[in-house]
Amino acid sequence: MLRTARLSKGGGQGHGPSHSLFAGHEFLPFKRATTWVLAAPPPMRLPRAPDERNVATNDTIVEGMAGRYASALFDLAKEASSIKEVEADLTAFGKLLDESDDLRRMVRSPVISADDQARAMTAILEKAGIGGLAANFFNLITKNHRLFAAADMIKGFGALAARDRGEVTAQVTSAVALNDAQVEELKATLKGSVGKDVALDTHVDSGLLGGMIVKIGSRMIDSSLKTKLQNLKVSLSGQGT
């Protein structure tokens, strides 16, 4: 029996890509006009193409299930010339996840049914003004019981979009949300350090107390107040021995 889900490019116009999407052990897609029909998996796990194991940039590796979904969405967005629009919608949803404990619980809870999640997502996407390909994508991963991995998929798409623009991606965790001026200042500072345009993947962690942690590949810059206090505690403890 076939299970179907639509992941169109908006408006039902244009032609789908010639390659398979979401290939792997979960679903096997087949092109049919602008609708992809997702079939239940065969008993054997199909081997993946070599380039499907990891979707990599110079600084970020997107792998596993989340990586395959992010890669498939990126392929569609690129073919539709809508990478910028889709990335903006994904970023907007990512910010909602960062800001709302209730939304994070809804997305990650194993006891909330896909139907209940779908109804909630419809209202959330409409209120956030998220439509087109991004909305179709969120609806699809909700239907496929993969909404819990939305944050990793958003991160993966951002890494692919950054690579496509010739950028590197910096993972930024701050005690409070950065405003637009701070974002631009940080981008300029990091560009001066690495010599390339830098895309920011920002997250808020109030446990930092102040400052931020910036990671580019294996390089980490930690200016958080929490770390400074921990270092001071270690230093004071050393003086007492």
PDB file of C-alpha atoms in Angstrom:
ATOM      1  CA  MET A   1       0.000   0.000   0.000  1.00  0.00           C
ATOM      2  CA  LEU A   2       1.323   3.413  -0.890  1.00  0.00           C
ATOM      3  CA  ARG A   3       1.473   6.344   1.451  1.00  0.00           C
ATOM      4  CA  THR A   4       1.439   9.693  -0.280  1.00  0.00           C
ATOM      5  CA  ALA A   5       2.582  13.156   0.695  1.00  0.00           C
ATOM      6  CA  ARG A   6       2.967  16.323  -1.340  1.00  0.00           C
ATOM      7  CA  LEU A   7       6.176  18.301  -1.322  1.00  0.00           C
ATOM      8  CA  SER A   8       5.555  20.717  -4.164  1.00  0.00           C
ATOM      9  CA  LYS A   9       7.336  23.906  -5.102  1.00  0.00           C
ATOM     10  CA  GLY A  10       4.305  26.060  -4.415  1.00  0.00           C
ATOM     11  CA  GLY A  11       1.309  26.569  -6.637  1.00  0.00           C
ATOM     12  CA  GLY A  12       1.724  23.144  -8.228  1.00  0.00           C
ATOM     13  CA  GLN A  13       3.688  24.578 -11.142  1.00  0.00           C
ATOM     14  CA  GLY A  14       7.014  23.558 -12.615  1.00  0.00           C
ATOM     15  CA  HIS A  15       8.630  20.183 -12.966  1.00  0.00           C
ATOM     16  CA  GLY A  16      10.071  18.053 -10.194  1.00  0.00           C
ATOM     17  CA  PRO A  17      13.680  16.943 -10.077  1.00  0.00           C
ATOM     18  CA  SER A  18      14.701  13.876 -12.006  1.00  0.00           C
ATOM     19  CA  HIS A  19      16.532  12.307  -9.072  1.00  0.00           C
ATOM     20  CA  SER A  20      15.006  10.466  -6.106  1.00  0.00           C
ATOM     21  CA  LEU A  21      14.201  12.407  -2.967  1.00  0.00           C
ATOM     22  CA  PHE A  22      14.359  11.166   0.615  1.00  0.00           C
ATOM     23  CA  ALA A  23      16.062   7.960  -0.544  1.00  0.00           C
ATOM     24  CA  GLY A  24      17.002   5.575   2.230  1.00  0.00           C
ATOM     25  CA  HIS A  25      15.426   3.112   4.587  1.00  0.00           C
ATOM     26  CA  GLU A  26      12.322   5.136   5.393  1.00  0.00           C
ATOM     27  CA  PHE A  27      10.571   5.975   2.120  1.00  0.00           C
ATOM     28  CA  LEU A  28      11.220   5.425  -1.546  1.00  0.00           C
ATOM     29  CA  PRO A  29       9.940   8.334  -3.695  1.00  0.00           C
ATOM     30  CA  PHE A  30       8.814   8.245  -7.277  1.00  0.00           C
ATOM     31  CA  LYS A  31       8.222  11.272  -9.496  1.00  0.00           C
ATOM     32  CA  ARG A  32       4.687  11.883 -10.670  1.00  0.00           C
ATOM     33  CA  ALA A  33       4.154  15.369 -12.152  1.00  0.00           C
ATOM     34  CA  THR A  34       4.734  17.714  -9.180  1.00  0.00           C
ATOM     35  CA  THR A  35       3.727  15.106  -6.581  1.00  0.00           C
ATOM     36  CA  TRP A  36       6.136  12.617  -5.047  1.00  0.00           C
ATOM     37  CA  VAL A  37       4.569   9.295  -4.081  1.00  0.00           C
ATOM     38  CA  LEU A  38       6.302   7.803  -1.086  1.00  0.00           C
ATOM     39  CA  ALA A  39       6.147   4.037  -0.917  1.00  0.00           C
ATOM     40  CA  ALA A  40       6.537   1.862   2.165  1.00  0.00           C
ATOM     41  CA  PRO A  41      10.089   0.503   2.421  1.00  0.00           C
ATOM     42  CA  PRO A  42      10.976  -2.953   1.139  1.00  0.00           C
ATOM     43  CA  PRO A  43      12.068  -5.648   3.636  1.00  0.00           C
ATOM     44  CA  MET A  44      15.713  -5.059   2.762  1.00  0.00           C
ATOM     45  CA  ARG A  45      17.398  -1.776   3.461  1.00  0.00           C
ATOM     46  CA  LEU A  46      18.485  -0.282   0.177  1.00  0.00           C
ATOM     47  CA  PRO A  47      22.131   0.776  -0.082  1.00  0.00           C
ATOM     48  CA  ARG A  48      22.679   4.512  -0.147  1.00  0.00           C
ATOM     49  CA  ALA A  49      24.712   6.300  -2.741  1.00  0.00           C
ATOM     50  CA  PRO A  50      28.168   7.336  -1.495  1.00  0.00           C
ATOM     51  CA  ASP A  51      27.295  11.031  -1.529  1.00  0.00           C
ATOM     52  CA  GLU A  52      24.174  10.366   0.537  1.00  0.00           C
ATOM     53  CA  ARG A  53      25.972   9.279   3.684  1.00  0.00           C
ATOM     54  CA  ASN A  54      27.113  12.738   4.678  1.00  0.00           C
ATOM     55  CA  VAL A  55      26.166  16.146   3.369  1.00  0.00           C
ATOM     56  CA  ALA A  56      29.264  18.153   4.244  1.00  0.00           C
ATOM     57  CA  THR A  57      30.519  21.693   4.182  1.00  0.00           C
ATOM     58  CA  ASN A  58      33.980  22.794   5.215  1.00  0.00           C
ATOM     59  CA  ASP A  59      32.708  23.422   8.714  1.00  0.00           C
ATOM     60  CA  THR A  60      29.560  21.392   9.206  1.00  0.00           C
ATOM     61  CA  ILE A  61      28.630  17.773   8.563  1.00  0.00           C
ATOM     62  CA  VAL A  62      24.939  17.010   8.177  1.00  0.00           C
ATOM     63  CA  GLU A  63      24.333  13.314   8.450  1.00  0.00           C
ATOM     64  CA  GLY A  64      21.744  10.665   9.141  1.00  0.00           C
ATOM     65  CA  MET A  65      18.016  11.024   8.701  1.00  0.00           C
ATOM     66  CA  ALA A  66      17.975  14.789   9.320  1.00  0.00           C
ATOM     67  CA  GLY A  67      20.707  15.272   6.739  1.00  0.00           C
ATOM     68  CA  ARG A  68      18.787  13.372   4.062  1.00  0.00           C
ATOM     69  CA  TYR A  69      15.652  15.437   4.610  1.00  0.00           C
ATOM     70  CA  ALA A  70      17.635  18.684   4.628  1.00  0.00           C
ATOM     71  CA  SER A  71      19.458  17.680   1.451  1.00  0.00           C
ATOM     72  CA  ALA A  72      16.230  16.787  -0.354  1.00  0.00           C
ATOM     73  CA  LEU A  73      14.616  20.086   0.648  1.00  0.00           C
ATOM     74  CA  PHE A  74      17.704  21.991  -0.469  1.00  0.00           C
ATOM     75  CA  ASP A  75      17.621  20.265  -3.878  1.00  0.00           C
ATOM     76  CA  LEU A  76      13.997  21.305  -4.362  1.00  0.00           C
ATOM     77  CA  ALA A  77      14.620  24.859  -3.178  1.00  0.00           C
ATOM     78  CA  LYS A  78      17.608  25.245  -5.487  1.00  0.00           C
ATOM     79  CA  GLU A  79      15.698  23.925  -8.473  1.00  0.00           C
ATOM     80  CA  ALA A  80      12.856  26.328  -7.677  1.00  0.00           C
ATOM     81  CA  SER A  81      15.325  29.239  -7.204  1.00  0.00           C
ATOM     82  CA  SER A  82      13.883  29.760  -3.743  1.00  0.00           C
ATOM     83  CA  ILE A  83      16.773  28.933  -1.411  1.00  0.00           C
ATOM     84  CA  LYS A  84      16.685  32.379   0.188  1.00  0.00           C
ATOM     85  CA  GLU A  85      12.929  32.257   0.800  1.00  0.00           C
ATOM     86  CA  VAL A  86      12.963  28.728   2.198  1.00  0.00           C
ATOM     87  CA  GLU A  87      15.931  29.488   4.429  1.00  0.00           C
ATOM     88  CA  ALA A  88      14.145  32.543   5.808  1.00  0.00           C
ATOM     89  CA  ASP A  89      11.060  30.455   6.626  1.00  0.00           C
ATOM     90  CA  LEU A  90      13.134  27.731   8.270  1.00  0.00           C
ATOM     91  CA  THR A  91      15.048  30.330  10.282  1.00  0.00           C
ATOM     92  CA  ALA A  92      11.768  31.882  11.430  1.00  0.00           C
ATOM     93  CA  PHE A  93      10.518  28.511  12.653  1.00  0.00           C
ATOM     94  CA  GLY A  94      13.866  27.843  14.319  1.00  0.00           C
ATOM     95  CA  LYS A  95      13.528  31.081  16.277  1.00  0.00           C
ATOM     96  CA  LEU A  96      10.064  30.029  17.403  1.00  0.00           C
ATOM     97  CA  LEU A  97      11.571  26.784  18.689  1.00  0.00           C
ATOM     98  CA  ASP A  98      14.232  28.703  20.608  1.00  0.00           C
ATOM     99  CA  GLU A  99      11.706  31.058  22.159  1.00  0.00           C
ATOM    100  CA  SER A 100       8.850  28.700  23.066  1.00  0.00           C
ATOM    101  CA  ASP A 101       9.091  25.896  25.615  1.00  0.00           C
ATOM    102  CA  ASP A 102       5.576  24.796  24.654  1.00  0.00           C
ATOM    103  CA  LEU A 103       6.507  24.476  20.987  1.00  0.00           C
ATOM    104  CA  ARG A 104       9.631  22.475  21.802  1.00  0.00           C
ATOM    105  CA  ARG A 105       7.575  20.109  23.952  1.00  0.00           C
ATOM    106  CA  MET A 106       5.003  19.691  21.187  1.00  0.00           C
ATOM    107  CA  VAL A 107       7.649  19.018  18.563  1.00  0.00           C
ATOM    108  CA  ARG A 108       9.630  16.537  20.641  1.00  0.00           C
ATOM    109  CA  SER A 109       6.918  14.751  22.609  1.00  0.00           C
ATOM    110  CA  PRO A 110       6.558  11.054  21.706  1.00  0.00           C
ATOM    111  CA  VAL A 111       3.036  10.920  23.159  1.00  0.00           C
ATOM    112  CA  ILE A 112       1.472  13.600  20.935  1.00  0.00           C
ATOM    113  CA  SER A 113      -0.056  12.023  17.838  1.00  0.00           C
ATOM    114  CA  ALA A 114       0.918  13.085  14.330  1.00  0.00           C
ATOM    115  CA  ASP A 115      -2.666  14.288  13.775  1.00  0.00           C
ATOM    116  CA  ASP A 116      -2.518  16.565  16.811  1.00  0.00           C
ATOM    117  CA  GLN A 117       0.912  17.804  15.773  1.00  0.00           C
ATOM    118  CA  ALA A 118      -0.398  18.464  12.251  1.00  0.00           C
ATOM    119  CA  ARG A 119      -3.274  20.582  13.554  1.00  0.00           C
ATOM    120  CA  ALA A 120      -0.933  22.540  15.789  1.00  0.00           C
ATOM    121  CA  MET A 121       1.594  23.019  12.992  1.00  0.00           C
ATOM    122  CA  THR A 122      -1.065  24.319  10.609  1.00  0.00           C
ATOM    123  CA  ALA A 123      -1.960  27.065  13.079  1.00  0.00           C
ATOM    124  CA  ILE A 124       1.675  27.853  13.894  1.00  0.00           C
ATOM    125  CA  LEU A 125       2.815  28.059  10.269  1.00  0.00           C
ATOM    126  CA  GLU A 126      -0.130  30.261   9.341  1.00  0.00           C
ATOM    127  CA  LYS A 127       0.478  32.615  12.248  1.00  0.00           C
ATOM    128  CA  ALA A 128       4.206  32.814  11.425  1.00  0.00           C
ATOM    129  CA  GLY A 129       3.512  33.500   7.751  1.00  0.00           C
ATOM    130  CA  ILE A 130       5.403  30.378   6.653  1.00  0.00           C
ATOM    131  CA  GLY A 131       4.089  28.978   3.391  1.00  0.00           C
ATOM    132  CA  GLY A 132       5.096  27.450   0.091  1.00  0.00           C
ATOM    133  CA  LEU A 133       7.818  24.819   0.032  1.00  0.00           C
ATOM    134  CA  ALA A 134       8.809  25.304   3.689  1.00  0.00           C
ATOM    135  CA  ALA A 135       5.232  24.763   4.882  1.00  0.00           C
ATOM    136  CA  ASN A 136       4.903  21.669   2.699  1.00  0.00           C
ATOM    137  CA  PHE A 137       8.144  20.381   4.172  1.00  0.00           C
ATOM    138  CA  PHE A 138       7.019  20.859   7.772  1.00  0.00           C
ATOM    139  CA  ASN A 139       3.705  19.186   6.966  1.00  0.00           C
ATOM    140  CA  LEU A 140       5.566  16.244   5.429  1.00  0.00           C
ATOM    141  CA  ILE A 141       7.926  15.652   8.344  1.00  0.00           C
ATOM    142  CA  THR A 142       4.963  15.921  10.718  1.00  0.00           C
ATOM    143  CA  LYS A 143       3.084  13.282   8.752  1.00  0.00           C
ATOM    144  CA  ASN A 144       6.200  11.079   8.687  1.00  0.00           C
ATOM    145  CA  HIS A 145       6.688  11.365  12.483  1.00  0.00           C
ATOM    146  CA  ARG A 146       9.988  13.208  12.002  1.00  0.00           C
ATOM    147  CA  LEU A 147       9.046  16.598  13.451  1.00  0.00           C
ATOM    148  CA  PHE A 148      11.263  15.908  16.472  1.00  0.00           C
ATOM    149  CA  ALA A 149      14.295  16.361  14.191  1.00  0.00           C
ATOM    150  CA  ALA A 150      13.151  19.714  12.760  1.00  0.00           C
ATOM    151  CA  ALA A 151      15.939  21.680  14.477  1.00  0.00           C
ATOM    152  CA  ASP A 152      18.640  19.442  12.981  1.00  0.00           C
ATOM    153  CA  MET A 153      17.013  19.641   9.547  1.00  0.00           C
ATOM    154  CA  ILE A 154      16.937  23.438   9.763  1.00  0.00           C
ATOM    155  CA  LYS A 155      20.600  23.445  10.756  1.00  0.00           C
ATOM    156  CA  GLY A 156      21.426  21.115   7.854  1.00  0.00           C
ATOM    157  CA  PHE A 157      19.614  23.253   5.313  1.00  0.00           C
ATOM    158  CA  GLY A 158      21.400  26.341   6.607  1.00  0.00           C
ATOM    159  CA  ALA A 159      24.783  24.643   6.216  1.00  0.00           C
ATOM    160  CA  LEU A 160      23.984  23.637   2.647  1.00  0.00           C
ATOM    161  CA  ALA A 161      22.717  27.114   1.787  1.00  0.00           C
ATOM    162  CA  ALA A 162      25.860  28.672   3.278  1.00  0.00           C
ATOM    163  CA  ARG A 163      28.094  26.362   1.259  1.00  0.00           C
ATOM    164  CA  ASP A 164      26.147  27.235  -1.874  1.00  0.00           C
ATOM    165  CA  ARG A 165      26.890  30.925  -1.215  1.00  0.00           C
ATOM    166  CA  GLY A 166      30.562  30.250  -0.508  1.00  0.00           C
ATOM    167  CA  GLU A 167      30.134  30.985   3.196  1.00  0.00           C
ATOM    168  CA  VAL A 168      31.203  29.199   6.341  1.00  0.00           C
ATOM    169  CA  THR A 169      28.718  28.664   9.150  1.00  0.00           C
ATOM    170  CA  ALA A 170      29.313  29.740  12.733  1.00  0.00           C
ATOM    171  CA  GLN A 171      27.309  28.150  15.544  1.00  0.00           C
ATOM    172  CA  VAL A 172      26.511  30.958  17.986  1.00  0.00           C
ATOM    173  CA  THR A 173      25.018  30.404  21.433  1.00  0.00           C
ATOM    174  CA  SER A 174      24.279  33.533  23.450  1.00  0.00           C
ATOM    175  CA  ALA A 175      22.691  34.310  26.792  1.00  0.00           C
ATOM    176  CA  VAL A 176      20.099  36.540  25.109  1.00  0.00           C
ATOM    177  CA  ALA A 177      18.920  36.866  21.528  1.00  0.00           C
ATOM    178  CA  LEU A 178      21.180  39.016  19.363  1.00  0.00           C
ATOM    179  CA  ASN A 179      19.639  42.059  17.703  1.00  0.00           C
ATOM    180  CA  ASP A 180      20.220  42.899  14.041  1.00  0.00           C
ATOM    181  CA  ALA A 181      23.077  45.286  14.766  1.00  0.00           C
ATOM    182  CA  GLN A 182      24.856  42.714  16.919  1.00  0.00           C
ATOM    183  CA  VAL A 183      24.406  40.041  14.253  1.00  0.00           C
ATOM    184  CA  GLU A 184      25.963  42.252  11.586  1.00  0.00           C
ATOM    185  CA  GLU A 185      28.817  43.259  13.879  1.00  0.00           C
ATOM    186  CA  LEU A 186      29.549  39.628  14.723  1.00  0.00           C
ATOM    187  CA  LYS A 187      29.456  38.632  11.043  1.00  0.00           C
ATOM    188  CA  ALA A 188      31.938  41.380  10.185  1.00  0.00           C
ATOM    189  CA  THR A 189      34.247  40.404  13.048  1.00  0.00           C
ATOM    190  CA  LEU A 190      34.231  36.736  12.090  1.00  0.00           C
ATOM    191  CA  LYS A 191      34.742  37.525   8.410  1.00  0.00           C
ATOM    192  CA  GLY A 192      37.856  39.473   9.341  1.00  0.00           C
ATOM    193  CA  SER A 193      39.083  36.430  11.253  1.00  0.00           C
ATOM    194  CA  VAL A 194      38.359  33.633   8.755  1.00  0.00           C
ATOM    195  CA  GLY A 195      38.551  35.624   5.512  1.00  0.00           C
ATOM    196  CA  LYS A 196      35.138  34.478   4.265  1.00  0.00           C
ATOM    197  CA  ASP A 197      31.543  35.556   4.610  1.00  0.00           C
ATOM    198  CA  VAL A 198      30.047  33.899   7.673  1.00  0.00           C
ATOM    199  CA  ALA A 199      26.469  32.687   8.143  1.00  0.00           C
ATOM    200  CA  LEU A 200      25.269  32.543  11.752  1.00  0.00           C
ATOM    201  CA  ASP A 201      23.311  29.670  13.255  1.00  0.00           C
ATOM    202  CA  THR A 202      22.137  31.364  16.450  1.00  0.00           C
ATOM    203  CA  HIS A 203      20.669  29.836  19.593  1.00  0.00           C
ATOM    204  CA  VAL A 204      19.797  31.225  23.023  1.00  0.00           C
ATOM    205  CA  ASP A 205      20.908  29.576  26.277  1.00  0.00           C
ATOM    206  CA  SER A 206      20.007  31.613  29.337  1.00  0.00           C
ATOM    207  CA  GLY A 207      22.268  29.339  31.386  1.00  0.00           C
ATOM    208  CA  LEU A 208      25.269  31.189  29.956  1.00  0.00           C
ATOM    209  CA  LEU A 209      24.386  34.189  32.154  1.00  0.00           C
ATOM    210  CA  GLY A 210      26.110  36.531  29.701  1.00  0.00           C
ATOM    211  CA  GLY A 211      28.336  36.641  26.628  1.00  0.00           C
ATOM    212  CA  MET A 212      28.334  34.002  23.907  1.00  0.00           C
ATOM    213  CA  ILE A 213      29.984  30.894  22.540  1.00  0.00           C
ATOM    214  CA  VAL A 214      30.990  30.915  18.869  1.00  0.00           C
ATOM    215  CA  LYS A 215      32.084  27.757  17.080  1.00  0.00           C
ATOM    216  CA  ILE A 216      33.409  27.583  13.517  1.00  0.00           C
ATOM    217  CA  GLY A 217      34.361  24.048  12.619  1.00  0.00           C
ATOM    218  CA  SER A 218      36.763  22.873  15.325  1.00  0.00           C
ATOM    219  CA  ARG A 219      37.492  26.433  16.488  1.00  0.00           C
ATOM    220  CA  MET A 220      35.612  27.695  19.528  1.00  0.00           C
ATOM    221  CA  ILE A 221      35.563  31.184  21.019  1.00  0.00           C
ATOM    222  CA  ASP A 222      33.975  31.245  24.465  1.00  0.00           C
ATOM    223  CA  SER A 223      33.294  34.620  26.021  1.00  0.00           C
ATOM    224  CA  SER A 224      30.368  33.535  28.201  1.00  0.00           C
ATOM    225  CA  LEU A 225      30.113  34.836  31.749  1.00  0.00           C
ATOM    226  CA  LYS A 226      29.346  31.325  32.950  1.00  0.00           C
ATOM    227  CA  THR A 227      32.687  30.057  31.663  1.00  0.00           C
ATOM    228  CA  LYS A 228      34.524  33.020  33.164  1.00  0.00           C
ATOM    229  CA  LEU A 229      32.921  32.324  36.546  1.00  0.00           C
ATOM    230  CA  GLN A 230      33.838  28.655  36.295  1.00  0.00           C
ATOM    231  CA  ASN A 231      37.427  29.562  35.458  1.00  0.00           C
ATOM    232  CA  LEU A 232      37.518  31.965  38.396  1.00  0.00           C
ATOM    233  CA  LYS A 233      36.155  29.260  40.696  1.00  0.00           C
ATOM    234  CA  VAL A 234      38.860  26.862  39.546  1.00  0.00           C
ATOM    235  CA  SER A 235      41.509  29.553  40.071  1.00  0.00           C
ATOM    236  CA  LEU A 236      40.290  30.366  43.579  1.00  0.00           C
ATOM    237  CA  SER A 237      40.160  26.679  44.461  1.00  0.00           C
ATOM    238  CA  GLY A 238      43.763  26.341  43.325  1.00  0.00           C
ATOM    239  CA  GLN A 239      44.866  29.169  45.600  1.00  0.00           C
ATOM    240  CA  GLY A 240      43.424  27.420  48.587  1.00  0.00           C
ATOM    241  CA  THR A 241      45.455  24.250  48.129  1.00  0.00           C
TER     242      THR A 241
END
